[in-house]
Tab-separated table of C-alpha atoms in Angstrom:
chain	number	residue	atom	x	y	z
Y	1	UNK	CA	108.899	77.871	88.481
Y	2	UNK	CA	105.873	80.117	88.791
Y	3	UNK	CA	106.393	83.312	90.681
Y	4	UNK	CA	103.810	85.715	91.235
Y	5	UNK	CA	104.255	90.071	91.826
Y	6	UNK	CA	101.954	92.396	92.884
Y	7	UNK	CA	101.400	95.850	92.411
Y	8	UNK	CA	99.197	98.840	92.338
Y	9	UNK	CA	98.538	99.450	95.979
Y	10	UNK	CA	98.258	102.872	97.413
Y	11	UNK	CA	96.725	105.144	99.206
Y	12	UNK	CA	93.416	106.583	98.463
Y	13	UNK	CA	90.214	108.295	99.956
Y	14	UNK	CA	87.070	106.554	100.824
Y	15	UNK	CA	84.953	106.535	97.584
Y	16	UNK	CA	88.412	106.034	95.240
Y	17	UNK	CA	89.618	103.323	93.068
Y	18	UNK	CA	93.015	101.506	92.892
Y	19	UNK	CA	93.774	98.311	90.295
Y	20	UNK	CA	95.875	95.756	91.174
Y	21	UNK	CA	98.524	93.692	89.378
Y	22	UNK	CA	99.726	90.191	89.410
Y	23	UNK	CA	102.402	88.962	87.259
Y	24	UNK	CA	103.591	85.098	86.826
Y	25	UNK	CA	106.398	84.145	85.555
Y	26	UNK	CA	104.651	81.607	83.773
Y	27	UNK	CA	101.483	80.956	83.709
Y	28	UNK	CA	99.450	78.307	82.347
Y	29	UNK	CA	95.631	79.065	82.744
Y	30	UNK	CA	94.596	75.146	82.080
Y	31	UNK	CA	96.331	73.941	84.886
Y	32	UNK	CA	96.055	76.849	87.555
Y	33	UNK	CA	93.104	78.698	89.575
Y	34	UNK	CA	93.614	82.316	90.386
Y	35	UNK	CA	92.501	84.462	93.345
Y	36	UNK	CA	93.163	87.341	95.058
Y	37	UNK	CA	93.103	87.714	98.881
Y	38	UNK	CA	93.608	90.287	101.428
Y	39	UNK	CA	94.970	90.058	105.095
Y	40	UNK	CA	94.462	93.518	107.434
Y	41	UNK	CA	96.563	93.523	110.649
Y	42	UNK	CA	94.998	91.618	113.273
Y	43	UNK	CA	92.798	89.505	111.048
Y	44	UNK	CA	93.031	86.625	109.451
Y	45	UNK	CA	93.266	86.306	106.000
Y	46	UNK	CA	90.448	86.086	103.435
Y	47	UNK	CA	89.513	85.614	100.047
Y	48	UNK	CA	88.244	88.837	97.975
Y	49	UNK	CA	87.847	87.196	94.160
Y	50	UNK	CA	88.384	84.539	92.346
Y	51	UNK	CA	88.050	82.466	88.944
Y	52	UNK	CA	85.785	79.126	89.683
Y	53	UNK	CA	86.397	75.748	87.733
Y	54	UNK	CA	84.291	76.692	84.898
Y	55	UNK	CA	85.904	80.346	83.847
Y	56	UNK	CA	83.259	82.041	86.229
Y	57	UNK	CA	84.219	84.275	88.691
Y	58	UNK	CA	83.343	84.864	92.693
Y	59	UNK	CA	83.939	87.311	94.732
Y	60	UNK	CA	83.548	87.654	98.996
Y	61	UNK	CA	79.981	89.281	100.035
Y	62	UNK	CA	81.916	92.643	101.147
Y	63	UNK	CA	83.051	93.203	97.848
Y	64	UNK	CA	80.315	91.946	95.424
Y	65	UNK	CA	79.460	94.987	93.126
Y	66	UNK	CA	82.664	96.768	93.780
Y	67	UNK	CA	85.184	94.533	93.302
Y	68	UNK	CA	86.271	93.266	89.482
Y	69	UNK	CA	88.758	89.887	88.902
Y	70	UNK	CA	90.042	89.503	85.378
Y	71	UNK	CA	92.562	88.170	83.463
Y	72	UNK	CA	94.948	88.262	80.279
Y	73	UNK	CA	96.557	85.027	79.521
Y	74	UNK	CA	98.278	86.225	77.129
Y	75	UNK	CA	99.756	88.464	79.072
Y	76	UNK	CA	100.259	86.111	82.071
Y	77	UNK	CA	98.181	88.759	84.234
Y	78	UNK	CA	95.860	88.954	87.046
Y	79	UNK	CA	93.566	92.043	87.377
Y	80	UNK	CA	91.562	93.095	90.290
Y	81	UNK	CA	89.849	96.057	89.835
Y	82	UNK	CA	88.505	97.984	92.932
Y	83	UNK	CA	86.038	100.791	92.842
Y	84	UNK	CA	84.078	102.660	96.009
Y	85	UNK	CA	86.799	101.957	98.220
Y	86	UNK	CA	85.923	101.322	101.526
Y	87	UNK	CA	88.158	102.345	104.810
Y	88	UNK	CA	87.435	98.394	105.540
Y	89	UNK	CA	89.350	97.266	102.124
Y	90	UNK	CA	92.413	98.875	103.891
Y	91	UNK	CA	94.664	95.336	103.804
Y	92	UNK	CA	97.628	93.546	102.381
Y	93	UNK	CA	96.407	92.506	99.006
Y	94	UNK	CA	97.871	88.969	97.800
Y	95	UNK	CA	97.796	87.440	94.678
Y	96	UNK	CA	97.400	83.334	94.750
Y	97	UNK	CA	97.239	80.408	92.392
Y	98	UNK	CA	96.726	77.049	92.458
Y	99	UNK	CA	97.434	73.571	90.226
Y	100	UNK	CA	94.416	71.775	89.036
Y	101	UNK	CA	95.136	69.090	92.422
Y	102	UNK	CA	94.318	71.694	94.944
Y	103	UNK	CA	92.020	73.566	92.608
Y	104	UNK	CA	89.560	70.933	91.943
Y	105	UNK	CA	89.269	70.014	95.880
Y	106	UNK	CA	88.907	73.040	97.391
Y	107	UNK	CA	85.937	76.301	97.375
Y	108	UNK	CA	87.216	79.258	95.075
Y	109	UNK	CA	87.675	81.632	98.458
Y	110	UNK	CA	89.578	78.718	100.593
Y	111	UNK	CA	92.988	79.358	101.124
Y	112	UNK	CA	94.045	75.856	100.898
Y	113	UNK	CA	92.903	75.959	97.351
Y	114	UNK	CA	96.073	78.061	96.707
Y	115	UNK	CA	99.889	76.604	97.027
Y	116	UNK	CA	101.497	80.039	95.535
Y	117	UNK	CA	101.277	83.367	96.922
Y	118	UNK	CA	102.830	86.667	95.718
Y	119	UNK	CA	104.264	88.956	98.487
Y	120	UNK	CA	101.209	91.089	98.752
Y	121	UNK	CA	100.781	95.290	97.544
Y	122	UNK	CA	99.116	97.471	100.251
Y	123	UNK	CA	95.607	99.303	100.030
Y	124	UNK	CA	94.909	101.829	102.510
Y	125	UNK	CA	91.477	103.739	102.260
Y	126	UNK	CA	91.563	106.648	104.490
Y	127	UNK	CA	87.923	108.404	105.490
């Protein structure tokens, strides 16, 4: 069974950087999208990156230029890199994947495109 882990949250000033982690258990990029998300208290959850059907990647209007989403298969690992951190990134930062069912129906940012979620890493960005 695929699990997913998060990590590299923090804290950090407005202006910083933090890059996040996500580990599966076993990954197999063929049959599997890959996202990240982010959930702040009070708010509803929403998608930050993510890889599209064709290897491309897309990423939310708030983070476009800041925000990077990579990957290492052989290293079953998600990246999201975050640079000019905003006191509006602060959030729960999740980790989500999807088989090729879901995947194929579903916009890259839509959270019913995903049907495995990590437990989240927190980003604060304090001003």
């Amino acid at each position: 069974q695929v699990q997913l882990v998060e990590s590299g949250g923090g804290s950090v000033q407005s202006g910083g950087s933090l890059r996040l982690s996500c580990a599966a258990s076993r990954y197999t990029y063929s049959r599997y999208c890959m996202a990240w998300f982010r959930q702040a208290p009070g708010k509803e959850r929403e998608g930050v990156a993510a890889f599209v059907s064709d290897g491309s990647t897309t990423y939310a209007d708030s983070v476009k230029g800041r925000f990077t989403i990579s990957q290492d298969v052989a290293k079953n690992t998600l990246t999201l890199q975050m640079t000019s951190l905003k006191p509006e990134d602060t959030a729960m930062y999740f980790c989500a994947s999807g088989t090729l069912h879901y995947c194929s129906q579903y916009a890259p940012l839509t959270i019913r495109r995903y049907n495995l979620w990590g437990q989240g890493t927190q980003v604060t960005v304090s001003s």
